mmCIF file of C-alpha atoms in Angstrom:
data_model
loop_
_atom_site.group_PDB
_atom_site.id
_atom_site.type_symbol
_atom_site.label_atom_id
_atom_site.label_comp_id
_atom_site.label_asym_id
_atom_site.label_seq_id
_atom_site.Cartn_x
_atom_site.Cartn_y
_atom_site.Cartn_z
ATOM 1 C CA MET A 90 6.105 31.799 9.423
ATOM 2 C CA VAL A 91 4.765 30.938 12.957
ATOM 3 C CA LEU A 92 5.323 34.121 14.276
ATOM 4 C CA GLU A 93 4.189 36.040 11.217
ATOM 5 C CA LEU A 94 0.601 34.164 11.457
ATOM 6 C CA GLN A 95 0.545 34.999 14.953
ATOM 7 C CA ARG A 96 1.151 38.545 14.306
ATOM 8 C CA ARG A 97 -1.707 38.610 11.461
ATOM 9 C CA PHE A 98 -4.202 37.010 13.206
ATOM 10 C CA GLN A 99 -3.538 38.715 16.702
ATOM 11 C CA GLY A 100 -6.234 41.030 17.393
ATOM 12 C CA THR A 101 -8.752 39.900 15.102
ATOM 13 C CA PRO A 102 -12.225 37.674 15.615
ATOM 14 C CA PHE A 103 -10.338 34.716 14.324
ATOM 15 C CA SER A 104 -7.504 34.880 16.729
ATOM 16 C CA ASN A 105 -8.966 32.270 19.246
ATOM 17 C CA ARG A 106 -9.884 29.882 16.579
ATOM 18 C CA LEU A 107 -6.472 29.567 15.103
ATOM 19 C CA LYS A 108 -4.039 27.089 16.588
ATOM 20 C CA VAL A 109 -0.599 26.769 14.997
ATOM 21 C CA ILE A 110 1.128 23.564 15.600
ATOM 22 C CA GLN A 111 5.276 23.805 15.033
ATOM 23 C CA GLY A 112 6.989 20.248 14.391
ATOM 24 C CA ASP A 113 7.448 17.445 12.097
ATOM 25 C CA VAL A 114 4.109 16.489 10.891
ATOM 26 C CA LEU A 115 5.502 12.855 10.569
ATOM 27 C CA LYS A 116 6.414 12.950 14.418
ATOM 28 C CA CYS A 117 3.636 14.865 15.732
ATOM 29 C CA ASP A 118 0.236 13.535 17.103
ATOM 30 C CA LEU A 119 -2.330 15.136 14.816
ATOM 31 C CA PRO A 120 -5.444 16.584 16.538
ATOM 32 C CA TYR A 121 -8.914 16.282 14.900
ATOM 33 C CA PHE A 122 -9.343 17.453 11.785
ATOM 34 C CA ASP A 123 -12.172 17.471 8.996
ATOM 35 C CA ILE A 124 -10.184 19.026 5.886
ATOM 36 C CA CYS A 125 -6.474 18.757 4.954
ATOM 37 C CA VAL A 126 -5.262 21.241 2.497
ATOM 38 C CA ALA A 127 -1.296 21.178 2.248
ATOM 39 C CA ASN A 128 1.741 22.164 -0.184
ATOM 40 C CA ILE A 129 4.423 19.522 1.645
ATOM 41 C CA PRO A 130 8.205 18.571 1.069
ATOM 42 C CA TYR A 131 7.895 16.047 -1.471
ATOM 43 C CA GLN A 132 10.247 13.669 0.013
ATOM 44 C CA ILE A 133 7.567 12.936 2.308
ATOM 45 C CA SER A 134 4.639 12.504 0.149
ATOM 46 C CA SER A 135 4.009 8.490 0.887
ATOM 47 C CA PRO A 136 4.601 8.496 4.613
ATOM 48 C CA LEU A 137 2.684 11.723 5.364
ATOM 49 C CA THR A 138 -0.065 10.013 2.522
ATOM 50 C CA PHE A 139 -0.568 6.907 4.869
ATOM 51 C CA LYS A 140 -0.507 8.611 8.200
ATOM 52 C CA LEU A 141 -2.845 10.766 7.325
ATOM 53 C CA LEU A 142 -5.518 7.641 5.994
ATOM 54 C CA SER A 143 -4.293 6.053 9.180
ATOM 55 C CA HIS A 144 -5.831 8.718 11.247
ATOM 56 C CA ARG A 145 -8.837 8.065 13.177
ATOM 57 C CA PRO A 146 -11.504 9.429 13.585
ATOM 58 C CA MET A 147 -11.238 9.479 9.689
ATOM 59 C CA PHE A 148 -11.183 13.307 8.046
ATOM 60 C CA ARG A 149 -13.480 14.155 5.056
ATOM 61 C CA CYS A 150 -11.053 15.468 2.462
ATOM 62 C CA ALA A 151 -7.572 16.055 1.852
ATOM 63 C CA VAL A 152 -6.126 18.253 -1.012
ATOM 64 C CA ILE A 153 -2.526 18.168 -1.694
ATOM 65 C CA MET A 154 0.298 19.199 -3.879
ATOM 66 C CA PHE A 155 2.450 16.514 -4.740
ATOM 67 C CA GLN A 156 5.420 15.780 -7.053
ATOM 68 C CA ARG A 157 3.522 15.133 -10.388
ATOM 69 C CA GLU A 158 5.031 11.622 -10.958
ATOM 70 C CA PHE A 159 3.904 11.026 -7.614
ATOM 71 C CA ALA A 160 0.705 12.147 -8.054
ATOM 72 C CA MET A 161 0.216 10.087 -11.315
ATOM 73 C CA ARG A 162 1.212 7.054 -9.405
ATOM 74 C CA LEU A 163 -1.747 7.597 -6.863
ATOM 75 C CA VAL A 164 -4.330 7.973 -9.423
ATOM 76 C CA ALA A 165 -3.077 5.422 -12.195
ATOM 77 C CA GLN A 166 -5.581 2.535 -13.169
ATOM 78 C CA PRO A 167 -4.843 -1.241 -14.074
ATOM 79 C CA GLY A 168 -2.602 -0.978 -17.277
ATOM 80 C CA ASP A 169 -1.232 2.446 -16.888
ATOM 81 C CA THR A 170 2.260 2.712 -17.167
ATOM 82 C CA LEU A 171 2.512 4.221 -13.361
ATOM 83 C CA TYR A 172 0.495 1.720 -11.886
ATOM 84 C CA CYS A 173 2.092 0.228 -8.858
ATOM 85 C CA ARG A 174 1.607 -0.722 -5.127
ATOM 86 C CA LEU A 175 1.078 2.836 -4.001
ATOM 87 C CA GLY A 176 -1.738 3.493 -5.995
ATOM 88 C CA VAL A 177 -3.222 0.064 -5.279
ATOM 89 C CA ASN A 178 -3.068 0.441 -1.652
ATOM 90 C CA THR A 179 -3.882 4.172 -1.778
ATOM 91 C CA GLN A 180 -6.886 3.443 -3.731
ATOM 92 C CA LEU A 181 -7.940 0.691 -1.540
ATOM 93 C CA LEU A 182 -8.303 3.034 1.421
ATOM 94 C CA ALA A 183 -9.540 6.456 -0.404
ATOM 95 C CA ARG A 184 -11.129 7.634 -3.303
ATOM 96 C CA VAL A 185 -8.228 9.644 -5.449
ATOM 97 C CA SER A 186 -8.808 12.244 -8.217
ATOM 98 C CA HIS A 187 -6.306 14.160 -9.937
ATOM 99 C CA LEU A 188 -7.343 17.876 -9.917
ATOM 100 C CA LEU A 189 -5.204 20.307 -11.749
ATOM 101 C CA LYS A 190 -1.310 20.315 -12.852
ATOM 102 C CA VAL A 191 0.837 22.781 -11.903
ATOM 103 C CA GLY A 192 3.683 23.840 -13.912
ATOM 104 C CA LYS A 193 7.124 24.274 -12.515
ATOM 105 C CA ASN A 194 7.247 27.809 -14.078
ATOM 106 C CA ASN A 195 4.582 28.811 -11.630
ATOM 107 C CA PHE A 196 7.085 29.247 -8.864
ATOM 108 C CA ARG A 197 9.978 31.311 -8.401
ATOM 109 C CA PRO A 198 12.831 30.090 -8.676
ATOM 110 C CA PRO A 199 11.143 27.385 -10.739
ATOM 111 C CA PRO A 200 11.863 23.667 -9.419
ATOM 112 C CA LYS A 201 13.123 21.199 -11.563
ATOM 113 C CA VAL A 202 9.893 19.171 -11.461
ATOM 114 C CA ASP A 203 6.261 19.707 -11.988
ATOM 115 C CA SER A 204 3.365 19.139 -9.547
ATOM 116 C CA SER A 205 -0.196 17.908 -9.378
ATOM 117 C CA VAL A 206 -3.090 18.930 -6.765
ATOM 118 C CA VAL A 207 -4.751 15.471 -5.923
ATOM 119 C CA ARG A 208 -8.045 15.068 -3.629
ATOM 120 C CA ILE A 209 -8.204 12.053 -1.362
ATOM 121 C CA GLU A 210 -11.236 10.988 0.253
ATOM 122 C CA PRO A 211 -11.193 7.820 2.733
ATOM 123 C CA ARG A 212 -13.709 5.028 1.911
ATOM 124 C CA LYS A 213 -16.356 4.527 4.822
ATOM 125 C CA PRO A 214 -16.524 2.218 5.908
ATOM 126 C CA GLN A 215 -13.048 1.037 5.453
ATOM 127 C CA PRO A 216 -12.390 -2.240 3.432
ATOM 128 C CA SER A 217 -13.033 -5.301 5.681
ATOM 129 C CA VAL A 218 -9.416 -6.686 4.775
ATOM 130 C CA ASN A 219 -6.440 -7.457 6.975
ATOM 131 C CA PHE A 220 -4.380 -4.540 5.507
ATOM 132 C CA LYS A 221 -0.838 -6.360 6.532
ATOM 133 C CA GLU A 222 -2.166 -9.413 4.488
ATOM 134 C CA TRP A 223 -3.121 -7.194 1.518
ATOM 135 C CA ASP A 224 0.217 -5.362 1.573
ATOM 136 C CA GLY A 225 2.331 -8.847 1.811
ATOM 137 C CA LEU A 226 0.474 -9.854 -1.382
ATOM 138 C CA VAL A 227 0.724 -6.944 -3.213
ATOM 139 C CA ARG A 228 4.552 -6.540 -2.562
ATOM 140 C CA ILE A 229 5.117 -9.959 -4.120
ATOM 141 C CA CYS A 230 3.160 -9.135 -6.989
ATOM 142 C CA PHE A 231 4.574 -5.754 -7.948
ATOM 143 C CA ASN A 232 8.182 -7.200 -7.449
ATOM 144 C CA ARG A 233 7.842 -7.446 -11.098
ATOM 145 C CA LYS A 234 4.305 -6.370 -12.097
ATOM 146 C CA ASN A 235 4.503 -7.438 -15.877
ATOM 147 C CA LYS A 236 5.538 -10.846 -15.282
ATOM 148 C CA THR A 237 2.978 -13.453 -15.047
ATOM 149 C CA LEU A 238 1.957 -14.382 -11.585
ATOM 150 C CA GLY A 239 2.970 -17.768 -12.324
ATOM 151 C CA SER A 240 6.520 -16.570 -12.576
ATOM 152 C CA ILE A 241 6.514 -14.453 -9.623
ATOM 153 C CA PHE A 242 5.044 -17.069 -7.292
ATOM 154 C CA ARG A 243 7.611 -19.705 -8.428
ATOM 155 C CA GLN A 244 10.777 -17.634 -7.016
ATOM 156 C CA LYS A 245 12.379 -19.349 -4.114
ATOM 157 C CA SER A 246 12.481 -16.360 -2.093
ATOM 158 C CA VAL A 247 8.591 -15.910 -2.334
ATOM 159 C CA LEU A 248 7.794 -19.699 -1.590
ATOM 160 C CA SER A 249 10.159 -19.620 1.134
ATOM 161 C CA ILE A 250 8.470 -17.117 3.131
ATOM 162 C CA LEU A 251 4.684 -18.216 2.414
ATOM 163 C CA GLU A 252 5.866 -21.955 3.140
ATOM 164 C CA LYS A 253 7.300 -20.510 6.774
ATOM 165 C CA ASN A 254 4.015 -18.582 7.436
ATOM 166 C CA TYR A 255 2.011 -22.008 6.151
ATOM 167 C CA LYS A 256 3.871 -24.068 8.626
ATOM 168 C CA THR A 257 3.650 -21.709 11.480
ATOM 169 C CA LEU A 258 -0.146 -21.372 10.955
ATOM 170 C CA LEU A 259 -0.480 -25.318 10.949
ATOM 171 C CA ALA A 260 1.654 -25.427 14.165
ATOM 172 C CA LEU A 261 -0.643 -23.038 15.837
ATOM 173 C CA GLN A 262 -3.791 -24.484 14.904
ATOM 174 C CA PHE A 263 -2.606 -28.101 16.037
ATOM 175 C CA SER A 264 -1.243 -26.426 19.428
ATOM 176 C CA GLN A 265 -4.713 -24.721 19.924
ATOM 177 C CA LYS A 266 -7.070 -27.450 17.950
ATOM 178 C CA GLY A 267 -8.947 -27.660 21.397
ATOM 179 C CA SER A 268 -10.435 -24.287 21.095
ATOM 180 C CA SER A 269 -11.885 -22.571 17.924
ATOM 181 C CA GLU A 270 -11.793 -19.239 19.126
ATOM 182 C CA ASN A 271 -8.004 -19.611 19.754
ATOM 183 C CA LYS A 272 -7.875 -21.182 16.083
ATOM 184 C CA GLU A 273 -9.277 -17.783 14.998
ATOM 185 C CA MET A 274 -7.028 -15.587 16.700
ATOM 186 C CA ALA A 275 -4.154 -17.954 15.134
ATOM 187 C CA LEU A 276 -5.507 -16.771 11.552
ATOM 188 C CA ASN A 277 -4.869 -13.247 12.811
ATOM 189 C CA VAL A 278 -1.258 -13.455 13.861
ATOM 190 C CA SER A 279 0.025 -10.350 12.328
ATOM 191 C CA ALA A 280 3.707 -11.704 12.696
ATOM 192 C CA LEU A 281 3.521 -14.889 10.750
ATOM 193 C CA GLY A 282 5.939 -13.613 8.016
ATOM 194 C CA ASP A 283 8.456 -11.551 9.884
ATOM 195 C CA THR A 284 11.655 -13.350 8.810
ATOM 196 C CA GLY A 285 13.463 -10.109 7.648
ATOM 197 C CA GLU A 286 13.669 -10.551 4.222
ATOM 198 C CA ASP A 287 12.647 -7.374 1.951
ATOM 199 C CA LEU A 288 9.819 -8.535 -0.709
ATOM 200 C CA SER A 289 9.641 -5.265 -2.126
ATOM 201 C CA MET A 290 13.159 -5.909 -3.818
ATOM 202 C CA GLU A 291 13.466 -6.155 -7.257
ATOM 203 C CA ILE A 292 14.630 -9.860 -8.231
ATOM 204 C CA ASP A 293 16.601 -9.720 -11.762
ATOM 205 C CA ASP A 294 14.877 -12.011 -14.312
ATOM 206 C CA ASP A 295 17.846 -14.371 -14.558
ATOM 207 C CA GLU A 296 17.811 -15.158 -10.674
ATOM 208 C CA MET A 297 14.089 -15.939 -10.810
ATOM 209 C CA GLU A 298 14.607 -18.627 -13.942
ATOM 210 C CA VAL A 299 17.623 -20.022 -11.470
ATOM 211 C CA GLU A 300 15.384 -20.045 -8.462
ATOM 212 C CA ASP A 301 12.481 -21.879 -10.097
ATOM 213 C CA VAL A 302 14.681 -24.830 -10.869
ATOM 214 C CA GLU A 303 15.652 -25.197 -7.515
ATOM 215 C CA THR A 304 12.199 -25.531 -6.358
ATOM 216 C CA ARG A 305 10.769 -27.737 -8.715
ATOM 217 C CA GLY A 306 9.078 -30.920 -7.279
ATOM 218 C CA SER A 307 7.702 -28.778 -4.111
ATOM 219 C CA GLU A 308 4.755 -30.210 -2.766
ATOM 220 C CA PHE A 309 4.337 -26.101 -1.286
ATOM 221 C CA LYS A 310 4.923 -24.840 -4.832
ATOM 222 C CA ASP A 311 2.430 -26.980 -6.417
ATOM 223 C CA LYS A 312 -0.160 -25.987 -3.601
ATOM 224 C CA VAL A 313 0.561 -21.932 -4.409
ATOM 225 C CA LEU A 314 0.299 -22.662 -8.222
ATOM 226 C CA GLU A 315 -3.089 -24.802 -7.790
ATOM 227 C CA VAL A 316 -4.499 -21.495 -5.843
ATOM 228 C CA LEU A 317 -3.516 -19.426 -8.832
ATOM 229 C CA LYS A 318 -4.754 -21.803 -11.473
ATOM 230 C CA GLN A 319 -8.045 -22.099 -9.396
ATOM 231 C CA GLY A 320 -8.488 -18.423 -9.636
ATOM 232 C CA GLY A 321 -7.554 -18.203 -13.188
ATOM 233 C CA PHE A 322 -4.650 -16.140 -12.485
ATOM 234 C CA GLU A 323 -1.376 -17.904 -13.362
ATOM 235 C CA GLU A 324 -1.002 -16.272 -16.673
ATOM 236 C CA LYS A 325 -2.277 -12.883 -15.319
ATOM 237 C CA ARG A 326 0.103 -9.812 -14.624
ATOM 238 C CA SER A 327 -0.369 -7.621 -11.425
ATOM 239 C CA SER A 328 0.016 -4.395 -13.787
ATOM 240 C CA LYS A 329 -3.275 -5.553 -15.141
ATOM 241 C CA LEU A 330 -5.337 -6.599 -12.073
ATOM 242 C CA THR A 331 -7.845 -4.603 -10.519
ATOM 243 C CA GLU A 332 -8.457 -3.914 -6.586
ATOM 244 C CA ALA A 333 -11.179 -6.854 -6.898
ATOM 245 C CA ASP A 334 -9.172 -9.089 -8.436
ATOM 246 C CA PHE A 335 -6.422 -8.702 -5.648
ATOM 247 C CA MET A 336 -9.258 -9.048 -3.147
ATOM 248 C CA HIS A 337 -10.294 -12.506 -4.682
ATOM 249 C CA LEU A 338 -6.566 -14.097 -5.119
ATOM 250 C CA LEU A 339 -5.759 -12.976 -1.388
ATOM 251 C CA SER A 340 -9.393 -14.795 -0.436
ATOM 252 C CA LEU A 341 -8.241 -17.926 -2.514
ATOM 253 C CA PHE A 342 -4.740 -18.125 -0.716
ATOM 254 C CA ASN A 343 -5.946 -17.384 2.718
ATOM 255 C CA LYS A 344 -8.736 -20.360 2.173
ATOM 256 C CA ALA A 345 -5.750 -22.732 1.261
ATOM 257 C CA GLY A 346 -4.157 -21.402 4.373
ATOM 258 C CA ILE A 347 -1.654 -19.526 2.800
ATOM 259 C CA HIS A 348 -1.025 -16.323 4.500
ATOM 260 C CA PHE A 349 1.305 -13.131 3.746
ATOM 261 C CA SER A 350 1.889 -11.445 6.979
#
């Protein structure tokens, strides 16, 4: 394909305006670009989307064809069946809109899945949020998106990681108490919750109930649940929360000294 493109442009007025980069898009350093138009291998949909959104300077617009279910997850709204962490994180960083469905019979030979074309426009300016903190919270909330947040945050695995973060932060603040600047730096430590545990793992309902029994009486658990009650989140479900709700919840946790990264 590279040779064919070069052959078609050779000797035309556009030949000096074409630059072909041959390689793995996930491994290549992308040049400056304003517009991205792509039909991609569907297995790289998620990493490519976030590679584009992390590219600087920010591009103006991307129009990409994805597998239909992935596309529907990108544009899903609170309350939709496909509303998930992928959509929440993407919509935090960009405006995403569905342009058209492309049925599998439009291809020869027809694939096994339908496709959709999606438009992605990065938000400018980007939201002022610590993305690692944000993603840490959203990962936990979407472990069981239809369970109440009160149930999710009673899990022993969740409480254990958050309590480690909390104690680490207190230790950092104590050791740096003579410098307000250093205190501020401690709040932004990105590796506070790096315990090697996978919070994206789905947890069985039975396991959740057992773990809840084991953590009764925990002062830290009471602190976490008090944050949820303060914001009226204890009986709410992640599947119904908006971006503003997650922002508010994250700010309440952070004010209480509870961090997710």
